Amino acid sequence: MKLPPFEYACPATINEAVALLAGHGGEAKPLAGGQSLMPMMAFRIAQPSLLVDLRKLPGLKEIKIGADGVRLGALVRWRDILDDKRLDAAHPLLKEAISHVAHYQIRNRGTVGGSCAHADPASEMPGIAQTCEATFSVIGKAGARTIKAADFFQGALTTALKPDEIVTEIHLPAWPAQRRYGFQEFARRRGDFAMAGIALYYDVEGGKAANAHIGVFGVGDCQRRLPKAEAALNGHTVDDALAVKVGEAAAAEVEPQEDIHASSAYRRALTGTLAERALKAAAAR
Amino acid sequence: MKNTFIGQPMERREDMRFLRGRGEYVDDVAMPGLLYAVILRSSVAHGRLISIDASAALKVPGVHSVITAADMPGGPPIVPMRLQPLPEFKPFEQPVIAHDKVRYVGEPIAVVLASSVAIGEDALEAIAVEIEDLPAVADWQTAAKNKSVLFEKPGTNRSLVFQARKGDADAAFANAPYVRREHLRTGRHYGLTMEPRGVMATWDDAAGKLTVYGAAKVPFFNRRILSAQIKLPVESIEMIENDVGGGYGARGEFYPEDFLIPFAARHVRRPVKWIEDRRETLMAMNHAREEECDLEVACARDGTILAIRGEVHTDMGAYMRTNGAVGARNVSQFMAGPYRVPHVKIDSSLWMTNKTPVGTYRGPGRFEANFFLERMIDMIAADLGIDRIDFRRKNLITSAEQPYPIAHVQPTDARDEYDSGEYSETLERALKEIDWPKLSKLQGKLIDGKYHGLGVVCFIEGGGAGPKESARIEVNKDGTLSVYMGTSSVGQGVETVFAQIAADALEVPVERIHHVYHGSTAYVSDGYGAYHSRSTVMGGSAVLDATNNFMATLRQAAGKRLGCAESNVALDIDKVTGGGRSMELSEFAELTAEGAFLNKKHTYSYGAHVAHITVDARLGRIEIVDYVVVQDVGRAVNPLTVKGQVLGSLVQGLGGAVLEDLKYDENGQFLTGSLADYLLPTATDFPNLRCVVLDDYPSPINPLGVKGAGEGGIIAAGGCMANAVANALQSFGAQPLQLPLTPTYIWELVQAGQKQAAE
Ligand SMILES: Cc1cc2nc3c(=O)[nH]c(=O)nc-3n(C[C@H](O)[C@H](O)[C@H](O)COP(=O)(O)OP(=O)(O)OC[C@H]3O[C@@H](n4cnc5c(N)ncnc54)[C@H](O)[C@@H]3O)c2cc1C
């Protein structure tokens, strides 16, 4: 479990970083917190010829909060999110989700950009990005562009990023103070990747749920929203009976995989249970 | 002065060394000219080895050489069995490196020697291996079909059937008023050590001497094996024990690497070090436990157990390793647990499969047997309308019946008997500790979305394997004393415990015992090591004998020098007195005496587990509210270290009960190659555990009265948790019959219960 041979560079500007990535024909990889990339290299699942360390790039470590929402620099760590008191109001769902990520040591290094670029189907941040319709800012050889979360995540460990592109920022739209939200996940041990998880929110209009967003992670090959479950929620008064219905809709519309930790049938039922409970929690807030 | 260090909860003298990072593990040992060994392991479960081409690997800068079976004249030696070395097992023993076939994912194929581990791993990718796939045997049921056989010569995948017999079970069943039969199984676990294995070897060509570092557990045995394999007299081999980060039965047995690394060192005349990494250890160190059984219990209507009968099948993996038969043997002999069972008939089959071979893991066969029988007892008590605690009370062996004969196992001819104890006392104490009368109202209740359940089981733990252990006492230059042991440390705190015993026997302050040396072949003439919870029983008794011999030797020497009768000589801390005169003990530096303890009988500590859990039936999640283990260990030399043993082994047992399972697919591909897949308990998983250590019934078979105590926490954890889950989910009629109790499995039990209720 030793790393394969590789070159290392630690550029001071984004342009340099992009040039290094572009110059290696897909063989180079950005290095952020290293909490996914290093284990993959130790297992020799990934063998990049060059690591481009992003740590000196300016401006990527900030959390900006404004009228248009929350902007997370790509190098913002889990720890930074959990320590930021402003986020309690500016994005409580994000904060709650991130409290479930991994363990203390890993949260001190792992970054939002790394997590999204890595795109593990069971990770929380891409789940939040999908649920909240985040937008990714990226820079590559061809220049800067933005990518909607729905287009960014394409499958297990697969994103819309080109090999020379670096995520610079993740934008989460503004969070109204009255918004209801819930977050539920279940892992076999605390800090493990979840067997299934649900992030959801809705706004209340005339006593009824509106603008429902329900996202699932850990189920299927990609974080995604659950439009049928959202439809079951929109326009209704939220009570326990509705929560059960929304849960059933969620369970019905996922395509759960089977692995050594959970059968597919169990995962489907779990999705429904978590959606039901997340909605109950949201209504109780 | 009369000491009473024995019985005191003394802090472990080893701890400061470890806590300050001053331990010295085998990987800490440096050596000039060192080469690092990296092992190419089979990625194929079952196949014919056609060719190995290492030429490209040899061109990788920094690679020194690549060793394969072809470098071993006469073919690779075989690793013989240490325990139960029956002729039946011979054809199934493991060659130190694959030569004609590969039989499991992880089997060594080649050894790369390089200037760093990283370079060695680079070179692995450059070795071209051609393997012709054979159909994999991935479970015992496939093995039993004997369509694909692992070993052509014996032509069968069943290496043996152990038969445990007592009385006439068939007759008892024929007349029994009540019989229940169940099919149960346990997961595949292993004794994961915090520090993986490691071997470093140096070869002194001029002296013809081999030194092997990283020895653990049974260095004297291993030296004999190595000596025969490598064709060197035992005196030319020294085994050095470094600090050992855990053993659990697995670490320290003789594995292929225990030959390959010394062989490599001699082959290239350079020191060679191999440190197992986490991925390797999961597929290279012994697996354990995967057992399945059909068990029948016959009872009288009043709940008296009349007989047990059944068949057990153990998934042995690909080879019979040194202690690989122990689990399958124990499960048959100890199926009856601490209960009075007059008639026993268990057939235990050992099936060879294309998986990592099995060996012992803390509580081998006992964890499984306890789960099998205790799970059934709860079901049977319910059938008969008897309270499950009363059922146990009725059948537990009493002290009046001790020594109590247990089943006799063939073909090993193992006859055995329990030694002492009033087993129900630990049960009563456990019930009192957890306040059972109060909690019993919660059984099956749904509170805040969680079902409450109580589990209760009783267990027996065997320990103190003979035949012998050695100890030696020596006077140091500064007048302190050292104790040298034939047993080993695998982290149990033996340095503290042996110091307590020696200090009491010599009537000196415990600080006078300057150091306790153990585990290396240079310290005593012969030693047997650390397994079967034997170190304190056998080693401690050997220390007593050594102190007797030491005092006799000292009296003889001092009598002459003090000019007094030997009988007048006394040891007074750091002085030797006699005839009104006194000398410093330091003047007797290097005076030494060895002692030994010989014993063929076993000790049996015993106890009870009681658990209060909750189950979230929709998630399948279990949480422990309270958990108490009560264990009677005969005599607790150090209550602190005993508690550490009980709680540590309990956490391991809970891991096996709810988390751990080594998995393979139907092609024999290994699916749990990292700790993200093989789930060990972590610090936050089981916070609410307690234990009570009793020493009310000393063992009559050793002078200290001590019993082995390293396994009681693990043995009953699976049974207790499964019973607690059944109790919590009684409204669904849930009866867990397999471990681990995963969320998926619990959810399935609930689903099945709901479906049945709907029909
Ligand atoms: C034991 C363990 C448990 C874990 N549990 C969880 C968990 O429960 N939930 C969870 O979400 N995660 C978990 N993780 C993963 C962890 O959160 C990682 O930190 C995260 O997935 C990756 O972030 P990183 O900054 O470490 O990225 P790195 O490992 O540095 O990089 C990951 C990948 O992203 C690429 N990359 C990194 N930054 C950028 C960028 N700005 N632009 C483009 N590409 C980039 C890299 O090239 C690489 O391919 C766990 C990890 C471990 C080791």
Tab-separated table of C-alpha atoms in Angstrom, chain B residues 84 326 329-339 363-366 369 397-399 401-409 413-424 426 458-466 532-534 537-538 599-608 630-635 694-702 705-712 715:
chain	number	residue	atom	x	y	z
B	84	GLN	CA	-3.938	-31.662	16.146
B	326	VAL	CA	-9.010	-25.947	16.646
B	329	ARG	CA	-12.749	-29.299	17.130
B	330	ASN	CA	-13.824	-26.921	19.887
B	331	VAL	CA	-17.259	-26.293	18.460
B	332	SER	CA	-17.977	-29.985	18.801
B	333	GLN	CA	-16.556	-30.417	22.287
B	334	PHE	CA	-18.036	-27.241	23.772
B	335	MET	CA	-21.436	-27.201	22.128
B	336	ALA	CA	-22.939	-28.085	25.516
B	337	GLY	CA	-21.343	-25.010	27.101
B	338	PRO	CA	-21.672	-24.685	30.885
B	339	TYR	CA	-24.721	-26.942	30.968
B	363	GLY	CA	-12.574	-18.092	21.635
B	364	PRO	CA	-12.182	-20.440	18.628
B	365	GLY	CA	-15.245	-22.642	18.145
B	366	ARG	CA	-16.573	-21.407	21.485
B	369	ALA	CA	-20.992	-22.975	19.884
B	397	ILE	CA	-23.487	-27.349	36.247
B	398	THR	CA	-23.129	-27.047	40.041
B	399	SER	CA	-19.940	-27.182	42.059
B	401	GLU	CA	-20.761	-32.029	40.120
B	402	GLN	CA	-17.170	-30.830	39.541
B	403	PRO	CA	-14.933	-32.023	38.014
B	404	TYR	CA	-17.534	-32.449	35.281
B	405	PRO	CA	-16.645	-34.685	32.315
B	406	ILE	CA	-17.351	-33.269	28.862
B	407	ALA	CA	-17.624	-34.776	25.407
B	408	HIS	CA	-14.747	-36.845	24.114
B	409	VAL	CA	-13.453	-35.859	20.672
B	413	ASP	CA	-8.786	-38.687	21.639
B	414	ALA	CA	-9.355	-35.466	23.549
B	415	ARG	CA	-10.868	-36.271	26.944
B	416	ASP	CA	-11.509	-33.381	29.237
B	417	GLU	CA	-13.391	-32.202	32.288
B	418	TYR	CA	-14.374	-28.860	33.777
B	419	ASP	CA	-12.403	-28.031	36.922
B	420	SER	CA	-14.414	-25.993	39.408
B	421	GLY	CA	-17.225	-23.511	39.849
B	422	GLU	CA	-20.832	-22.878	40.753
B	423	TYR	CA	-21.875	-21.558	37.379
B	424	SER	CA	-25.223	-20.101	38.387
B	426	THR	CA	-22.209	-15.564	37.856
B	458	CYS	CA	-23.954	-18.223	30.079
B	459	PHE	CA	-20.560	-19.349	28.885
B	460	ILE	CA	-17.547	-21.453	29.624
B	461	GLU	CA	-13.996	-20.519	28.643
B	462	GLY	CA	-11.174	-23.019	28.380
B	463	GLY	CA	-7.622	-22.066	29.193
B	464	GLY	CA	-4.228	-23.092	30.419
B	465	ALA	CA	-3.068	-25.517	27.727
B	466	GLY	CA	-0.056	-27.595	28.702
B	532	HIS	CA	-5.443	-20.840	24.818
B	533	SER	CA	-5.443	-18.257	27.633
B	534	ARG	CA	-2.497	-20.102	29.114
B	537	VAL	CA	-1.919	-20.329	34.312
B	538	MET	CA	1.159	-22.085	32.951
B	599	ASN	CA	0.171	-29.935	33.373
B	600	LYS	CA	-2.154	-31.636	30.938
B	601	LYS	CA	-5.443	-30.473	32.423
B	602	HIS	CA	-7.283	-27.322	31.421
B	603	THR	CA	-8.800	-24.532	33.443
B	604	TYR	CA	-12.379	-23.453	32.855
B	605	SER	CA	-13.453	-19.982	33.819
B	606	TYR	CA	-17.088	-19.203	33.291
B	607	GLY	CA	-19.642	-16.473	33.488
B	608	ALA	CA	-22.671	-14.758	32.095
B	630	VAL	CA	-19.599	-11.387	34.989
B	631	GLN	CA	-16.723	-13.838	34.869
B	632	ASP	CA	-15.214	-16.034	37.565
B	633	VAL	CA	-11.531	-16.453	36.788
B	634	GLY	CA	-10.556	-18.666	39.716
B	635	ARG	CA	-8.131	-16.129	41.065
B	694	LEU	CA	-15.041	-12.749	40.500
B	695	ASP	CA	-12.598	-15.220	41.952
B	696	ASP	CA	-14.747	-17.379	44.151
B	697	TYR	CA	-13.802	-20.816	42.813
B	698	PRO	CA	-10.031	-21.243	42.351
B	699	SER	CA	-8.847	-23.853	39.903
B	700	PRO	CA	-7.658	-26.979	41.688
B	701	ILE	CA	-5.207	-27.863	38.923
B	702	ASN	CA	-2.498	-25.250	39.426
B	705	GLY	CA	-5.690	-21.338	41.437
B	706	VAL	CA	-5.846	-19.130	38.353
B	707	LYS	CA	-7.853	-19.779	35.203
B	708	GLY	CA	-7.465	-18.488	31.665
B	709	ALA	CA	-9.459	-15.295	31.277
B	710	GLY	CA	-8.704	-13.809	27.873
B	711	GLU	CA	-11.730	-14.986	25.942
B	712	GLY	CA	-14.841	-14.771	28.105
B	715	ILE	CA	-17.307	-16.038	23.518
